[in-house]
Amino acid sequence: QVHLVESGGGLVQAGGSLRLSCAASGRTFSSYTMGWFRQAPGKERDFVAAIVWTGSSTYYADSRKGRFTISRDVAKNTVSLQMNNLKPEDTAVYYCNARLILPLGGTDEYWGQGTQVTVSS
């Protein structure tokens, strides 16, 4: 059974930093793209960053470039999101995601339970 477990959320003042981690278990993720999404109250879930499990490519939402860095530790089966210079508008529940595009179409996708990040002004 696949599990994605996030940790590292919390309350931080504007300008501060947090590091989120996602521990992945239950299968081999070598072909998956691992990502972080977030959902603020009353808003849709939107993309934050993603990394190919091999680490060869990373992707960021434009508004997070330069402030957020995604990385992965293959040995520990974890994906991390380093968030710097946090702003109140970064307040949201952050979700870890694992996604595989299947050869014949469709996706194999998993979500974590989410971790709350609150940035005070």
PDB file of N, CA and C in Angstrom, residues 9-92:
ATOM      1  N   GLY A   9       5.390  21.204   8.349  1.00  0.00           N
ATOM      2  CA  GLY A   9       4.570  22.404   8.333  1.00  0.00           C
ATOM      3  C   GLY A   9       4.551  23.081   9.697  1.00  0.00           C
ATOM      4  N   GLY A  10       3.972  24.268   9.741  1.00  0.00           N
ATOM      5  CA  GLY A  10       3.880  24.979  11.005  1.00  0.00           C
ATOM      6  C   GLY A  10       3.590  26.446  10.804  1.00  0.00           C
ATOM      7  N   LEU A  11       3.797  27.197  11.860  1.00  0.00           N
ATOM      8  CA  LEU A  11       3.561  28.644  11.859  1.00  0.00           C
ATOM      9  C   LEU A  11       4.903  29.362  11.781  1.00  0.00           C
ATOM     10  N   VAL A  12       4.998  30.313  10.865  1.00  0.00           N
ATOM     11  CA  VAL A  12       6.234  31.057  10.689  1.00  0.00           C
ATOM     12  C   VAL A  12       5.895  32.505  10.355  1.00  0.00           C
ATOM     13  N   GLN A  13       6.763  33.405  10.722  1.00  0.00           N
ATOM     14  CA  GLN A  13       6.545  34.814  10.385  1.00  0.00           C
ATOM     15  C   GLN A  13       6.950  35.081   8.935  1.00  0.00           C
ATOM     16  N   ALA A  14       6.358  36.098   8.372  1.00  0.00           N
ATOM     17  CA  ALA A  14       6.725  36.496   7.010  1.00  0.00           C
ATOM     18  C   ALA A  14       8.228  36.737   6.919  1.00  0.00           C
ATOM     19  N   GLY A  15       8.813  36.241   5.842  1.00  0.00           N
ATOM     20  CA  GLY A  15      10.254  36.333   5.669  1.00  0.00           C
ATOM     21  C   GLY A  15      11.005  35.122   6.174  1.00  0.00           C
ATOM     22  N   GLY A  16      10.330  34.271   6.912  1.00  0.00           N
ATOM     23  CA  GLY A  16      10.951  33.087   7.468  1.00  0.00           C
ATOM     24  C   GLY A  16      11.007  31.927   6.481  1.00  0.00           C
ATOM     25  N   SER A  17      11.475  30.791   6.967  1.00  0.00           N
ATOM     26  CA  SER A  17      11.666  29.604   6.129  1.00  0.00           C
ATOM     27  C   SER A  17      11.068  28.368   6.788  1.00  0.00           C
ATOM     28  N   LEU A  18      10.673  27.435   5.952  1.00  0.00           N
ATOM     29  CA  LEU A  18      10.237  26.120   6.395  1.00  0.00           C
ATOM     30  C   LEU A  18      10.735  25.095   5.393  1.00  0.00           C
ATOM     31  N   ARG A  19      10.941  23.886   5.882  1.00  0.00           N
ATOM     32  CA  ARG A  19      11.319  22.792   5.001  1.00  0.00           C
ATOM     33  C   ARG A  19      10.311  21.668   5.184  1.00  0.00           C
ATOM     34  N   LEU A  20       9.584  21.374   4.123  1.00  0.00           N
ATOM     35  CA  LEU A  20       8.618  20.287   4.135  1.00  0.00           C
ATOM     36  C   LEU A  20       9.285  19.019   3.622  1.00  0.00           C
ATOM     37  N   SER A  21       8.872  17.901   4.182  1.00  0.00           N
ATOM     38  CA  SER A  21       9.355  16.610   3.716  1.00  0.00           C
ATOM     39  C   SER A  21       8.191  15.689   3.430  1.00  0.00           C
ATOM     40  N   CYS A  22       8.394  14.818   2.477  1.00  0.00           N
ATOM     41  CA  CYS A  22       7.400  13.818   2.115  1.00  0.00           C
ATOM     42  C   CYS A  22       8.087  12.461   2.092  1.00  0.00           C
ATOM     43  N   ALA A  23       7.665  11.584   2.979  1.00  0.00           N
ATOM     44  CA  ALA A  23       8.207  10.230   3.030  1.00  0.00           C
ATOM     45  C   ALA A  23       7.315   9.319   2.205  1.00  0.00           C
ATOM     46  N   ALA A  24       7.892   8.703   1.198  1.00  0.00           N
ATOM     47  CA  ALA A  24       7.142   7.852   0.280  1.00  0.00           C
ATOM     48  C   ALA A  24       7.459   6.386   0.553  1.00  0.00           C
ATOM     49  N   SER A  25       6.435   5.559   0.563  1.00  0.00           N
ATOM     50  CA  SER A  25       6.637   4.134   0.811  1.00  0.00           C
ATOM     51  C   SER A  25       5.569   3.332   0.088  1.00  0.00           C
ATOM     52  N   GLY A  26       5.826   2.061  -0.065  1.00  0.00           N
ATOM     53  CA  GLY A  26       4.822   1.162  -0.603  1.00  0.00           C
ATOM     54  C   GLY A  26       5.042   0.722  -2.034  1.00  0.00           C
ATOM     55  N   ARG A  27       5.954   1.389  -2.720  1.00  0.00           N
ATOM     56  CA  ARG A  27       6.276   0.973  -4.077  1.00  0.00           C
ATOM     57  C   ARG A  27       7.562   1.665  -4.514  1.00  0.00           C
ATOM     58  N   THR A  28       8.031   1.295  -5.688  1.00  0.00           N
ATOM     59  CA  THR A  28       9.193   1.947  -6.267  1.00  0.00           C
ATOM     60  C   THR A  28       8.746   3.184  -7.038  1.00  0.00           C
ATOM     61  N   PHE A  29       9.370   4.321  -6.737  1.00  0.00           N
ATOM     62  CA  PHE A  29       8.947   5.577  -7.344  1.00  0.00           C
ATOM     63  C   PHE A  29       9.916   6.071  -8.417  1.00  0.00           C
ATOM     64  N   SER A  30      10.761   5.203  -8.907  1.00  0.00           N
ATOM     65  CA  SER A  30      11.822   5.637  -9.816  1.00  0.00           C
ATOM     66  C   SER A  30      11.289   6.226 -11.118  1.00  0.00           C
ATOM     67  N   SER A  31      10.076   5.871 -11.504  1.00  0.00           N
ATOM     68  CA  SER A  31       9.513   6.395 -12.750  1.00  0.00           C
ATOM     69  C   SER A  31       8.507   7.517 -12.515  1.00  0.00           C
ATOM     70  N   TYR A  32       8.327   7.899 -11.279  1.00  0.00           N
ATOM     71  CA  TYR A  32       7.310   8.874 -10.929  1.00  0.00           C
ATOM     72  C   TYR A  32       7.873  10.295 -10.914  1.00  0.00           C
ATOM     73  N   THR A  33       6.997  11.216 -11.163  1.00  0.00           N
ATOM     74  CA  THR A  33       7.272  12.619 -10.899  1.00  0.00           C
ATOM     75  C   THR A  33       6.660  12.939  -9.542  1.00  0.00           C
ATOM     76  N   MET A  34       7.485  13.498  -8.659  1.00  0.00           N
ATOM     77  CA  MET A  34       7.030  13.831  -7.315  1.00  0.00           C
ATOM     78  C   MET A  34       6.798  15.337  -7.247  1.00  0.00           C
ATOM     79  N   GLY A  35       5.713  15.710  -6.648  1.00  0.00           N
ATOM     80  CA  GLY A  35       5.407  17.134  -6.637  1.00  0.00           C
ATOM     81  C   GLY A  35       4.796  17.604  -5.339  1.00  0.00           C
ATOM     82  N   TRP A  36       4.737  18.915  -5.225  1.00  0.00           N
ATOM     83  CA  TRP A  36       4.040  19.571  -4.121  1.00  0.00           C
ATOM     84  C   TRP A  36       2.956  20.468  -4.708  1.00  0.00           C
ATOM     85  N   PHE A  37       1.796  20.386  -4.108  1.00  0.00           N
ATOM     86  CA  PHE A  37       0.672  21.252  -4.433  1.00  0.00           C
ATOM     87  C   PHE A  37       0.224  21.914  -3.138  1.00  0.00           C
ATOM     88  N   ARG A  38      -0.566  22.949  -3.276  1.00  0.00           N
ATOM     89  CA  ARG A  38      -1.084  23.592  -2.070  1.00  0.00           C
ATOM     90  C   ARG A  38      -2.506  24.058  -2.304  1.00  0.00           C
ATOM     91  N   GLN A  39      -3.230  24.152  -1.215  1.00  0.00           N
ATOM     92  CA  GLN A  39      -4.623  24.601  -1.286  1.00  0.00           C
ATOM     93  C   GLN A  39      -4.887  25.560  -0.149  1.00  0.00           C
ATOM     94  N   ALA A  40      -5.168  26.790  -0.508  1.00  0.00           N
ATOM     95  CA  ALA A  40      -5.529  27.811   0.479  1.00  0.00           C
ATOM     96  C   ALA A  40      -7.036  27.747   0.732  1.00  0.00           C
ATOM     97  N   PRO A  41      -7.483  28.250   1.856  1.00  0.00           N
ATOM     98  CA  PRO A  41      -8.921  28.215   2.167  1.00  0.00           C
ATOM     99  C   PRO A  41      -9.747  28.875   1.072  1.00  0.00           C
ATOM    100  N   GLY A  42     -10.758  28.172   0.614  1.00  0.00           N
ATOM    101  CA  GLY A  42     -11.657  28.718  -0.396  1.00  0.00           C
ATOM    102  C   GLY A  42     -11.094  28.731  -1.802  1.00  0.00           C
ATOM    103  N   LYS A  43      -9.925  28.143  -1.992  1.00  0.00           N
ATOM    104  CA  LYS A  43      -9.310  28.138  -3.319  1.00  0.00           C
ATOM    105  C   LYS A  43      -9.049  26.719  -3.785  1.00  0.00           C
ATOM    106  N   GLU A  44      -8.796  26.591  -5.081  1.00  0.00           N
ATOM    107  CA  GLU A  44      -8.482  25.294  -5.631  1.00  0.00           C
ATOM    108  C   GLU A  44      -7.033  24.910  -5.315  1.00  0.00           C
ATOM    109  N   ARG A  45      -6.795  23.612  -5.374  1.00  0.00           N
ATOM    110  CA  ARG A  45      -5.439  23.131  -5.184  1.00  0.00           C
ATOM    111  C   ARG A  45      -4.597  23.516  -6.404  1.00  0.00           C
ATOM    112  N   ASP A  46      -3.430  24.075  -6.162  1.00  0.00           N
ATOM    113  CA  ASP A  46      -2.613  24.467  -7.306  1.00  0.00           C
ATOM    114  C   ASP A  46      -1.176  23.987  -7.152  1.00  0.00           C
ATOM    115  N   PHE A  47      -0.493  23.985  -8.253  1.00  0.00           N
ATOM    116  CA  PHE A  47       0.840  23.404  -8.362  1.00  0.00           C
ATOM    117  C   PHE A  47       1.882  24.306  -7.720  1.00  0.00           C
ATOM    118  N   VAL A  48       2.827  23.683  -7.028  1.00  0.00           N
ATOM    119  CA  VAL A  48       3.929  24.433  -6.429  1.00  0.00           C
ATOM    120  C   VAL A  48       5.246  24.086  -7.117  1.00  0.00           C
ATOM    121  N   ALA A  49       5.597  22.805  -7.105  1.00  0.00           N
ATOM    122  CA  ALA A  49       6.873  22.383  -7.666  1.00  0.00           C
ATOM    123  C   ALA A  49       6.835  20.883  -7.905  1.00  0.00           C
ATOM    124  N   ALA A  50       7.725  20.400  -8.787  1.00  0.00           N
ATOM    125  CA  ALA A  50       7.800  18.971  -9.060  1.00  0.00           C
ATOM    126  C   ALA A  50       9.229  18.610  -9.432  1.00  0.00           C
ATOM    127  N   ILE A  51       9.536  17.336  -9.226  1.00  0.00           N
ATOM    128  CA  ILE A  51      10.856  16.828  -9.567  1.00  0.00           C
ATOM    129  C   ILE A  51      10.710  15.412 -10.096  1.00  0.00           C
ATOM    130  N   VAL A  52      11.423  15.148 -11.159  1.00  0.00           N
ATOM    131  CA  VAL A  52      11.484  13.785 -11.646  1.00  0.00           C
ATOM    132  C   VAL A  52      12.293  12.976 -10.640  1.00  0.00           C
ATOM    133  N   TRP A  53      11.848  11.786 -10.303  1.00  0.00           N
ATOM    134  CA  TRP A  53      12.481  11.026  -9.222  1.00  0.00           C
ATOM    135  C   TRP A  53      13.974  10.846  -9.447  1.00  0.00           C
ATOM    136  N   THR A  54      14.383  10.750 -10.689  1.00  0.00           N
ATOM    137  CA  THR A  54      15.815  10.629 -10.969  1.00  0.00           C
ATOM    138  C   THR A  54      16.567  11.911 -10.660  1.00  0.00           C
ATOM    139  N   GLY A  55      15.834  12.997 -10.473  1.00  0.00           N
ATOM    140  CA  GLY A  55      16.446  14.276 -10.141  1.00  0.00           C
ATOM    141  C   GLY A  55      16.918  15.065 -11.339  1.00  0.00           C
ATOM    142  N   SER A  56      16.655  14.569 -12.527  1.00  0.00           N
ATOM    143  CA  SER A  56      17.182  15.213 -13.731  1.00  0.00           C
ATOM    144  C   SER A  56      16.455  16.496 -14.100  1.00  0.00           C
ATOM    145  N   SER A  57      15.233  16.644 -13.630  1.00  0.00           N
ATOM    146  CA  SER A  57      14.465  17.848 -13.989  1.00  0.00           C
ATOM    147  C   SER A  57      13.626  18.313 -12.821  1.00  0.00           C
ATOM    148  N   THR A  58      13.514  19.618 -12.685  1.00  0.00           N
ATOM    149  CA  THR A  58      12.635  20.220 -11.685  1.00  0.00           C
ATOM    150  C   THR A  58      11.735  21.243 -12.357  1.00  0.00           C
ATOM    151  N   TYR A  59      10.587  21.463 -11.775  1.00  0.00           N
ATOM    152  CA  TYR A  59       9.606  22.383 -12.330  1.00  0.00           C
ATOM    153  C   TYR A  59       9.015  23.202 -11.185  1.00  0.00           C
ATOM    154  N   TYR A  60       8.743  24.471 -11.467  1.00  0.00           N
ATOM    155  CA  TYR A  60       8.203  25.359 -10.452  1.00  0.00           C
ATOM    156  C   TYR A  60       7.098  26.223 -11.031  1.00  0.00           C
ATOM    157  N   ALA A  61       6.108  26.512 -10.201  1.00  0.00           N
ATOM    158  CA  ALA A  61       5.160  27.549 -10.566  1.00  0.00           C
ATOM    159  C   ALA A  61       5.918  28.872 -10.581  1.00  0.00           C
ATOM    160  N   ASP A  62       5.584  29.723 -11.514  1.00  0.00           N
ATOM    161  CA  ASP A  62       6.356  30.960 -11.710  1.00  0.00           C
ATOM    162  C   ASP A  62       6.485  31.772 -10.430  1.00  0.00           C
ATOM    163  N   SER A  63       5.423  31.826  -9.660  1.00  0.00           N
ATOM    164  CA  SER A  63       5.436  32.687  -8.465  1.00  0.00           C
ATOM    165  C   SER A  63       6.330  32.139  -7.359  1.00  0.00           C
ATOM    166  N   ARG A  64       6.752  30.877  -7.499  1.00  0.00           N
ATOM    167  CA  ARG A  64       7.597  30.287  -6.451  1.00  0.00           C
ATOM    168  C   ARG A  64       9.064  30.189  -6.839  1.00  0.00           C
ATOM    169  N   LYS A  65       9.353  30.451  -8.100  1.00  0.00           N
ATOM    170  CA  LYS A  65      10.739  30.376  -8.539  1.00  0.00           C
ATOM    171  C   LYS A  65      11.600  31.328  -7.734  1.00  0.00           C
ATOM    172  N   GLY A  66      12.752  30.840  -7.309  1.00  0.00           N
ATOM    173  CA  GLY A  66      13.670  31.668  -6.547  1.00  0.00           C
ATOM    174  C   GLY A  66      13.446  31.623  -5.056  1.00  0.00           C
ATOM    175  N   ARG A  67      12.256  31.255  -4.625  1.00  0.00           N
ATOM    176  CA  ARG A  67      11.978  31.161  -3.182  1.00  0.00           C
ATOM    177  C   ARG A  67      11.873  29.717  -2.716  1.00  0.00           C
ATOM    178  N   PHE A  68      11.378  28.847  -3.587  1.00  0.00           N
ATOM    179  CA  PHE A  68      11.170  27.451  -3.215  1.00  0.00           C
ATOM    180  C   PHE A  68      12.151  26.565  -3.981  1.00  0.00           C
ATOM    181  N   THR A  69      12.623  25.513  -3.315  1.00  0.00           N
ATOM    182  CA  THR A  69      13.501  24.542  -3.958  1.00  0.00           C
ATOM    183  C   THR A  69      13.035  23.140  -3.622  1.00  0.00           C
ATOM    184  N   ILE A  70      12.815  22.347  -4.647  1.00  0.00           N
ATOM    185  CA  ILE A  70      12.413  20.962  -4.449  1.00  0.00           C
ATOM    186  C   ILE A  70      13.630  20.065  -4.643  1.00  0.00           C
ATOM    187  N   SER A  71      13.695  19.022  -3.832  1.00  0.00           N
ATOM    188  CA  SER A  71      14.795  18.066  -3.938  1.00  0.00           C
ATOM    189  C   SER A  71      14.309  16.698  -3.503  1.00  0.00           C
ATOM    190  N   ARG A  72      15.104  15.682  -3.777  1.00  0.00           N
ATOM    191  CA  ARG A  72      14.722  14.348  -3.322  1.00  0.00           C
ATOM    192  C   ARG A  72      15.951  13.611  -2.831  1.00  0.00           C
ATOM    193  N   ASP A  73      15.722  12.683  -1.911  1.00  0.00           N
ATOM    194  CA  ASP A  73      16.765  11.821  -1.371  1.00  0.00           C
ATOM    195  C   ASP A  73      16.371  10.399  -1.727  1.00  0.00           C
ATOM    196  N   VAL A  74      17.026   9.848  -2.719  1.00  0.00           N
ATOM    197  CA  VAL A  74      16.661   8.524  -3.205  1.00  0.00           C
ATOM    198  C   VAL A  74      16.853   7.472  -2.128  1.00  0.00           C
ATOM    199  N   ALA A  75      17.941   7.568  -1.381  1.00  0.00           N
ATOM    200  CA  ALA A  75      18.238   6.569  -0.346  1.00  0.00           C
ATOM    201  C   ALA A  75      17.164   6.553   0.739  1.00  0.00           C
ATOM    202  N   LYS A  76      16.639   7.735   1.079  1.00  0.00           N
ATOM    203  CA  LYS A  76      15.633   7.825   2.137  1.00  0.00           C
ATOM    204  C   LYS A  76      14.216   7.807   1.594  1.00  0.00           C
ATOM    205  N   ASN A  77      14.079   7.807   0.279  1.00  0.00           N
ATOM    206  CA  ASN A  77      12.758   7.816  -0.348  1.00  0.00           C
ATOM    207  C   ASN A  77      11.941   9.023   0.095  1.00  0.00           C
ATOM    208  N   THR A  78      12.552  10.161   0.124  1.00  0.00           N
ATOM    209  CA  THR A  78      11.864  11.375   0.549  1.00  0.00           C
ATOM    210  C   THR A  78      12.009  12.477  -0.504  1.00  0.00           C
ATOM    211  N   VAL A  79      11.027  13.343  -0.515  1.00  0.00           N
ATOM    212  CA  VAL A  79      11.051  14.537  -1.351  1.00  0.00           C
ATOM    213  C   VAL A  79      10.853  15.737  -0.427  1.00  0.00           C
ATOM    214  N   SER A  80      11.643  16.763  -0.626  1.00  0.00           N
ATOM    215  CA  SER A  80      11.590  17.918   0.263  1.00  0.00           C
ATOM    216  C   SER A  80      11.285  19.191  -0.511  1.00  0.00           C
ATOM    217  N   LEU A  81      10.723  20.129   0.200  1.00  0.00           N
ATOM    218  CA  LEU A  81      10.456  21.450  -0.370  1.00  0.00           C
ATOM    219  C   LEU A  81      10.996  22.488   0.603  1.00  0.00           C
ATOM    220  N   GLN A  82      12.055  23.142   0.226  1.00  0.00           N
ATOM    221  CA  GLN A  82      12.617  24.224   1.024  1.00  0.00           C
ATOM    222  C   GLN A  82      11.941  25.521   0.611  1.00  0.00           C
ATOM    223  N   MET A  83      11.338  26.194   1.577  1.00  0.00           N
ATOM    224  CA  MET A  83      10.594  27.417   1.291  1.00  0.00           C
ATOM    225  C   MET A  83      11.234  28.574   2.051  1.00  0.00           C
ATOM    226  N   ASN A  84      11.707  29.547   1.321  1.00  0.00           N
ATOM    227  CA  ASN A  84      12.361  30.715   1.912  1.00  0.00           C
ATOM    228  C   ASN A  84      11.561  31.973   1.626  1.00  0.00           C
ATOM    229  N   ASN A  85      11.824  32.980   2.424  1.00  0.00           N
ATOM    230  CA  ASN A  85      11.158  34.270   2.255  1.00  0.00           C
ATOM    231  C   ASN A  85       9.642  34.092   2.142  1.00  0.00           C
ATOM    232  N   LEU A  86       9.098  33.385   3.084  1.00  0.00           N
ATOM    233  CA  LEU A  86       7.674  33.070   3.030  1.00  0.00           C
ATOM    234  C   LEU A  86       6.825  34.318   3.188  1.00  0.00           C
ATOM    235  N   LYS A  87       5.683  34.291   2.526  1.00  0.00           N
ATOM    236  CA  LYS A  87       4.750  35.407   2.537  1.00  0.00           C
ATOM    237  C   LYS A  87       3.401  34.940   3.071  1.00  0.00           C
ATOM    238  N   PRO A  88       2.606  35.841   3.616  1.00  0.00           N
ATOM    239  CA  PRO A  88       1.284  35.434   4.120  1.00  0.00           C
ATOM    240  C   PRO A  88       0.460  34.708   3.065  1.00  0.00           C
ATOM    241  N   GLU A  89       0.611  35.058   1.804  1.00  0.00           N
ATOM    242  CA  GLU A  89      -0.161  34.388   0.749  1.00  0.00           C
ATOM    243  C   GLU A  89       0.321  32.970   0.475  1.00  0.00           C
ATOM    244  N   ASP A  90       1.418  32.553   1.112  1.00  0.00           N
ATOM    245  CA  ASP A  90       1.850  31.160   1.016  1.00  0.00           C
ATOM    246  C   ASP A  90       1.099  30.270   2.001  1.00  0.00           C
ATOM    247  N   THR A  91       0.291  30.855   2.855  1.00  0.00           N
ATOM    248  CA  THR A  91      -0.491  30.084   3.812  1.00  0.00           C
ATOM    249  C   THR A  91      -1.434  29.141   3.081  1.00  0.00           C
ATOM    250  N   ALA A  92      -1.328  27.852   3.409  1.00  0.00           N
ATOM    251  CA  ALA A  92      -2.127  26.835   2.724  1.00  0.00           C
ATOM    252  C   ALA A  92      -1.817  25.472   3.335  1.00  0.00           C
TER     253      ALA A  92
END
